[in-house]
Coordinates of C-alpha atoms in Angstrom, one line a residue:
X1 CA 18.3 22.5 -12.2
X2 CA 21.7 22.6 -11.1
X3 CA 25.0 23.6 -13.3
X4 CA 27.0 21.0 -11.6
X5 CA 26.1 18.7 -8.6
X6 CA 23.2 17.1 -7.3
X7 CA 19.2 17.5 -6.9
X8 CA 17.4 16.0 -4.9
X9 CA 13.4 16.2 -5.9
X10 CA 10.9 14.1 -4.0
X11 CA 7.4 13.1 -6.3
X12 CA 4.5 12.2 -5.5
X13 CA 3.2 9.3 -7.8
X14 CA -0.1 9.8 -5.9
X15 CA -2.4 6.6 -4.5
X16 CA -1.2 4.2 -3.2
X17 CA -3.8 1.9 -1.5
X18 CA -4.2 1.8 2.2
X19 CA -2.1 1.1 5.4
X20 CA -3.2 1.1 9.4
X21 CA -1.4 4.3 10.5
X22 CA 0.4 4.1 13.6
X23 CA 0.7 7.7 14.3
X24 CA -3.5 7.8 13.7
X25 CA -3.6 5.4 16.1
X26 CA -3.8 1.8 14.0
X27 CA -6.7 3.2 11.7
X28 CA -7.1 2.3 8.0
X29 CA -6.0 5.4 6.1
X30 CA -5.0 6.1 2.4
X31 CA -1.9 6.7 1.7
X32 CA 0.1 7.5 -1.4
X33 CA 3.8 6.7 -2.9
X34 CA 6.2 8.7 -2.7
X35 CA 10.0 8.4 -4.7
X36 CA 12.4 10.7 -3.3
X37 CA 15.1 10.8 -5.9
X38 CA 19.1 12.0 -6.8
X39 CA 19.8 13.5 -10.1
X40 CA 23.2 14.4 -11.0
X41 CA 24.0 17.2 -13.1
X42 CA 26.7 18.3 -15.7
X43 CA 26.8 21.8 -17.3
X44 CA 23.4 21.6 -16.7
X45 CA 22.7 18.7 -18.2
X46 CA 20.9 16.0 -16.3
X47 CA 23.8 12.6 -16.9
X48 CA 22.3 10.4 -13.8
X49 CA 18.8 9.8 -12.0
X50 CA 18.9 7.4 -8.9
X51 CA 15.9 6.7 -6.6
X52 CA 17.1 7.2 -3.8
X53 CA 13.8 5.7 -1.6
X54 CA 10.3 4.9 -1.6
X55 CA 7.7 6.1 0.9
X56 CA 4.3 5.3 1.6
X57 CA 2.7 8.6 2.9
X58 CA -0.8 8.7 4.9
X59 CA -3.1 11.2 3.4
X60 CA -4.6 11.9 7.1
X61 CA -1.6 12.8 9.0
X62 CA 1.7 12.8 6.8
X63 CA 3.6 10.0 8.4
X64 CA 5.1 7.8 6.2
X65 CA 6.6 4.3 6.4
X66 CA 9.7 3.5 3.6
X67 CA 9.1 0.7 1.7
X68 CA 12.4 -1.6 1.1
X69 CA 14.3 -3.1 -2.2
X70 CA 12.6 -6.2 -1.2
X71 CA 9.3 -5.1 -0.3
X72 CA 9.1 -2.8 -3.3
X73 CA 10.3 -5.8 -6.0
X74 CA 7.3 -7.5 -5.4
X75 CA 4.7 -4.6 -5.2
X76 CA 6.7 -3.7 -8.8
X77 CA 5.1 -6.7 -9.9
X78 CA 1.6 -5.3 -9.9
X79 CA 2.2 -2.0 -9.7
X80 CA 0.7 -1.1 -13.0
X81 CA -2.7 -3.4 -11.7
X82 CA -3.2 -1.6 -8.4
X83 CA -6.3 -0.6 -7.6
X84 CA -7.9 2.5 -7.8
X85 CA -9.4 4.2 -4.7
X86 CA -12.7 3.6 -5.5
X87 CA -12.3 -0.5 -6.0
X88 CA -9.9 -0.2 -2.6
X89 CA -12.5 1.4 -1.1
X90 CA -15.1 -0.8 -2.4
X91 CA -13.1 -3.8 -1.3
X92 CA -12.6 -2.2 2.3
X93 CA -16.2 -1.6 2.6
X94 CA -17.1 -5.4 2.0
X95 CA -14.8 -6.4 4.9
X96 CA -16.0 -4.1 7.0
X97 CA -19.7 -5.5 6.2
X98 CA -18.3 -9.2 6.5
X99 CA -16.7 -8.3 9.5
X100 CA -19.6 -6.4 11.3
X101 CA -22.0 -9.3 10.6
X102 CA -19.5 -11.9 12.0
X103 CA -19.3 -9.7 15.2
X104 CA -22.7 -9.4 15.3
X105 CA -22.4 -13.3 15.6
X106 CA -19.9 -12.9 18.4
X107 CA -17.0 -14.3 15.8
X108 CA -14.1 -11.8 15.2
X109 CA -11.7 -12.6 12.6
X110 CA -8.0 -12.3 13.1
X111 CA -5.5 -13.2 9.9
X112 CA -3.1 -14.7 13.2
X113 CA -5.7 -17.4 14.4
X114 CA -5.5 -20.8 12.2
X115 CA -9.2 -21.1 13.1
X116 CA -10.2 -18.0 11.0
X117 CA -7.7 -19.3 7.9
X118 CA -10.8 -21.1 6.1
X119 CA -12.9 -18.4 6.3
X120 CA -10.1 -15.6 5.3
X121 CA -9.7 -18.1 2.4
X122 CA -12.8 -18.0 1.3
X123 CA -13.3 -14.0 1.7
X124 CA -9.9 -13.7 -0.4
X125 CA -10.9 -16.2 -3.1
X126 CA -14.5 -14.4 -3.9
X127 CA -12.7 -11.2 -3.8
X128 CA -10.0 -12.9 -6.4
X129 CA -12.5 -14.1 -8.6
X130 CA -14.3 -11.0 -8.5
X131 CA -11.4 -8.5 -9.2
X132 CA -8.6 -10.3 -10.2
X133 CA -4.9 -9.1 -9.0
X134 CA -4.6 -11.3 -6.1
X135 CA -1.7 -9.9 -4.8
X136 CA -3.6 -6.4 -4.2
X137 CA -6.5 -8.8 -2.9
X138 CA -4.2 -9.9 -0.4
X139 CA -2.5 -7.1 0.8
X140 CA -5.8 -5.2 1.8
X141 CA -7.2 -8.1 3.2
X142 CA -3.7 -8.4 5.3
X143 CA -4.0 -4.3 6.4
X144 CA -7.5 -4.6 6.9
X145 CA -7.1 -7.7 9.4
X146 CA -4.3 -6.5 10.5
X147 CA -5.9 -5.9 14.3
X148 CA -8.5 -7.4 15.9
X149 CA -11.4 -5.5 14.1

């Protein structure tokens, strides 16, 4: 705390959900969020807090990625609803299964091919209807197909 002037305090409002890292090399990693914040001080007296940025840290290696006004209005939108790491990770898991089967078929899903969009439908839908949120149903099924798995 600061007599007069400014602080600047980064906190860690913990997980996040996942993201492919490119620093560990385009692997699915957890990562949490970050606000790095501004608080202005009078006489001791905090008069102004201003978040300054958010970032999306990976739990694995540190590298982060900031997230912008734009990108961060709509994740406010469900940020209360975000998963836990266990449903993420639960959610991940049946992807992963999906997508080893369908490679065990010689058929690889990828979210940029229009002939994988009915399947990548029908994986989001069941996933929907099973835990609700979609827009956290859709961003991990977005990350997760991200590459060529």
């Amino acid at each position: 705390m600061k007599f007069l002037g400014k602080e600047i305090k980064e906190t860690d409002k913990g997980y996040f959900g996942v993201r492919r890292c490119t620093i560990c090399n385009e692997k699915l990693r957890d990562v949490n969020l970050v606000e790095i914040s501004s608080t202005s001080y009078f006489c001791f007296i905090p008069i102004r807090r201003v978040i300054i940025k958010r970032i999306l840290v990976c739990q694995h290696c540190k590298a982060y990625m900031e997230i912008d006004n734009k990108l961060w209005e709509y994740y406010s939108t469900y940020y209360h609803q975000r998963f836990n790491k266990t449903t993420t990770d639960t959610i991940v898991n049946t992807l992963q299964t999906i997508s080893n089967s369908m490679k065990q078929n010689g058929f690889k899903l990828d979210i940029g091919d229009e002939t994988c969009q009915q399947s990548l439908d029908l994986i989001y839908k069941s996933l929907c209807d099973k835990y609700g949120v979609f827009q956290n149903v859709e961003e991990i099924i977005s990350v997760f197909y991200k590459r060529n798995n």
